[in-house]
GROMACS .gro file of C-alpha atoms in nm:
model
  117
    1UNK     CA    1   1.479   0.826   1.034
    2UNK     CA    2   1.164   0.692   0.910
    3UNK     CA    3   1.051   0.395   1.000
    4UNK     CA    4   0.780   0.239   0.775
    5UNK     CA    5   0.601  -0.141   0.902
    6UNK     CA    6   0.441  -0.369   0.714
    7UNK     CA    7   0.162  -0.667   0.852
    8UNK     CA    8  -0.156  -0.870   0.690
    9UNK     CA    9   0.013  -1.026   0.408
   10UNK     CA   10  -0.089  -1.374   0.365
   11UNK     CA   11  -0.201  -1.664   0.155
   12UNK     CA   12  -0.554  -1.689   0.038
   13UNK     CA   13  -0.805  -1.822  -0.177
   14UNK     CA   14  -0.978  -1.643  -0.476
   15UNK     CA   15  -1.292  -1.448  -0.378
   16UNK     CA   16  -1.098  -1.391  -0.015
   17UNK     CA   17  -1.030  -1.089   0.207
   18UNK     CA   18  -0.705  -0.911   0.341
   19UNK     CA   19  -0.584  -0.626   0.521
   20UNK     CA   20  -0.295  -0.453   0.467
   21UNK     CA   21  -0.189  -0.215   0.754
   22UNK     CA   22   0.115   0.042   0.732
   23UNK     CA   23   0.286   0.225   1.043
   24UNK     CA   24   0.486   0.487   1.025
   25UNK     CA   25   0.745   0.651   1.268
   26UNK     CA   26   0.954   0.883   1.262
   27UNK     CA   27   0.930   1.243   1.199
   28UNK     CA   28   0.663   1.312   0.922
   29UNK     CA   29   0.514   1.667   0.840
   30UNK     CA   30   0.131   1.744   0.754
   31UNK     CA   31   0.172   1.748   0.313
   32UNK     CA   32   0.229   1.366   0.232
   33UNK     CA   33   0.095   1.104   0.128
   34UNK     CA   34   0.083   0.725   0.201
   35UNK     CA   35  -0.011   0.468  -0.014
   36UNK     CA   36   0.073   0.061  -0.157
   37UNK     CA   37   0.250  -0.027  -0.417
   38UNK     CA   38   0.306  -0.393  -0.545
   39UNK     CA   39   0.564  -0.594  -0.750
   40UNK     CA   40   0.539  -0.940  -0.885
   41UNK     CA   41   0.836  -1.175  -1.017
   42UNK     CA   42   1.016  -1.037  -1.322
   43UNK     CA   43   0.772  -0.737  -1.348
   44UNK     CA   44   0.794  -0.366  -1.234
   45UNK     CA   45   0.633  -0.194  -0.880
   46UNK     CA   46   0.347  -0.080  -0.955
   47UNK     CA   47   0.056   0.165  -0.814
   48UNK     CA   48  -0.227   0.018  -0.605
   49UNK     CA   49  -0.340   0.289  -0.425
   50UNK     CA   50  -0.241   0.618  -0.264
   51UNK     CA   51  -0.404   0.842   0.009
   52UNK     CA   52  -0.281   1.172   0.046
   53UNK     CA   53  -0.320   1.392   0.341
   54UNK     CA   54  -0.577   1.599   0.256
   55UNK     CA   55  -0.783   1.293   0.160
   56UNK     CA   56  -0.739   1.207  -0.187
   57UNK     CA   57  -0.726   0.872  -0.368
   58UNK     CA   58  -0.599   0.744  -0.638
   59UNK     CA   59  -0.680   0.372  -0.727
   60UNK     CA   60  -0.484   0.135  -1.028
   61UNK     CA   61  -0.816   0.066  -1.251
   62UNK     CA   62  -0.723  -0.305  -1.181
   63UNK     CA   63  -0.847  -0.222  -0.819
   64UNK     CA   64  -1.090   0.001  -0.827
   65UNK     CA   65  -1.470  -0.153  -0.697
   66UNK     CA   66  -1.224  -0.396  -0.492
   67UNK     CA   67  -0.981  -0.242  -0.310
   68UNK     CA   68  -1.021   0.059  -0.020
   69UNK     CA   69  -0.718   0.310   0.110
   70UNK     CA   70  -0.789   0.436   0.463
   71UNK     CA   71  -0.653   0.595   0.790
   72UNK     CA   72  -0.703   0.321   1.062
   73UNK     CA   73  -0.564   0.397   1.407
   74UNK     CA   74  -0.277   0.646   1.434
   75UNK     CA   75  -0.298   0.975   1.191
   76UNK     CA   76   0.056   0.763   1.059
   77UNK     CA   77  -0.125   0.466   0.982
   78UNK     CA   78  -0.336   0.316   0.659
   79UNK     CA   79  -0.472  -0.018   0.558
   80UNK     CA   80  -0.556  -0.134   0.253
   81UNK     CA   81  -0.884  -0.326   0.264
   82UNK     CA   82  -0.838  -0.612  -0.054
   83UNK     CA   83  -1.175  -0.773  -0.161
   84UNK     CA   84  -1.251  -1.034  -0.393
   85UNK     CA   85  -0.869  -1.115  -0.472
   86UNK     CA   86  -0.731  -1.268  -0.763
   87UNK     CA   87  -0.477  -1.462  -0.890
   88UNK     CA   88  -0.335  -1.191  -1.079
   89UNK     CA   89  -0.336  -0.942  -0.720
   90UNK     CA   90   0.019  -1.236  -0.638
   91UNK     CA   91   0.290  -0.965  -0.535
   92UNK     CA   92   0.469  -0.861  -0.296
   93UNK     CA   93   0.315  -0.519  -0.126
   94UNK     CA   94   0.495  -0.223  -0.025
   95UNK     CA   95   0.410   0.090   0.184
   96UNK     CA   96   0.519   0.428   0.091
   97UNK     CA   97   0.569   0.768   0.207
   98UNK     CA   98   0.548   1.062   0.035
   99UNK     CA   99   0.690   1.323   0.223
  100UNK     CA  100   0.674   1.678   0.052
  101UNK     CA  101   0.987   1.783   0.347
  102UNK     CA  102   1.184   1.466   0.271
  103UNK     CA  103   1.418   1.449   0.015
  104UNK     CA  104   1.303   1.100  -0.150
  105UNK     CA  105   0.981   0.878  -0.054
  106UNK     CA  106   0.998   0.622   0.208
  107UNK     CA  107   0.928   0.246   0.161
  108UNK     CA  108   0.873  -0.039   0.361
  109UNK     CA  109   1.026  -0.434   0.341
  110UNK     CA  110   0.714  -0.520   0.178
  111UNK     CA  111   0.472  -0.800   0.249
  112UNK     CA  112   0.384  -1.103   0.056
  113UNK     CA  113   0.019  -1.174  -0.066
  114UNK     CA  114  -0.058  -1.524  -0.255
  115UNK     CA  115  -0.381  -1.531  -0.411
  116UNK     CA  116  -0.435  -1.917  -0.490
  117UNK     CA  117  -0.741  -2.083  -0.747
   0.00000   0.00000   0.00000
């Protein structure tokens, strides 16, 4: 099975910095794409950002300027670089998988990011 790993969540003051990195395992063919989704309390996941494997991104417009998809590491692995964070970036962040060989995406336990003013 797929394994997918979240780490870099955290607490943090407006105006801050955090990393989000993703590792997957498992067996994963060449046409997917990774990306981060969030959720806050009593409101649906949501799109944050998405990085396919031919290089593409996609960005939520309430990110864009401020957040950055990337491979770091392992071909299986992104981050999500978060700049100047606000209040309003509280969720909980999950990874995903989008395999085009699997028969529904992949997603992770999710990791908790506080933005505090």
């Amino acid at each position: 099975q797929v394994q997918l790993v979240e780490s870099g969540g955290g607490l943090v003051q407006a105006g801050g910095s955090l990393r989000l990195s993703c590792a997957a395992s498992g067996t994963i063919y060449g046409d997917n794409a990774m990306g981060w989704y969030r959720q806050a309390p009593v409101k649906q996941r949501e799109l944050v950002a998405v990085l396919t494997s031919g290089g593409r991104t996609t960005y939520a417009d309430s990110v864009k300027g401020r957040f950055t998809i990337s491979r770091d590491g392992a071909k299986n692995t992104v981050s999500l670089e978060m700049n100047s964070l606000k209040p309003e970036d509280t969720a909980v962040y999950y990874c995903n998988l989008d395999d085009a060989w699997a028969a529904a995406p992949y997603w992770g336990q999710g990791t908790q990011v506080t933005v505090s003013s």
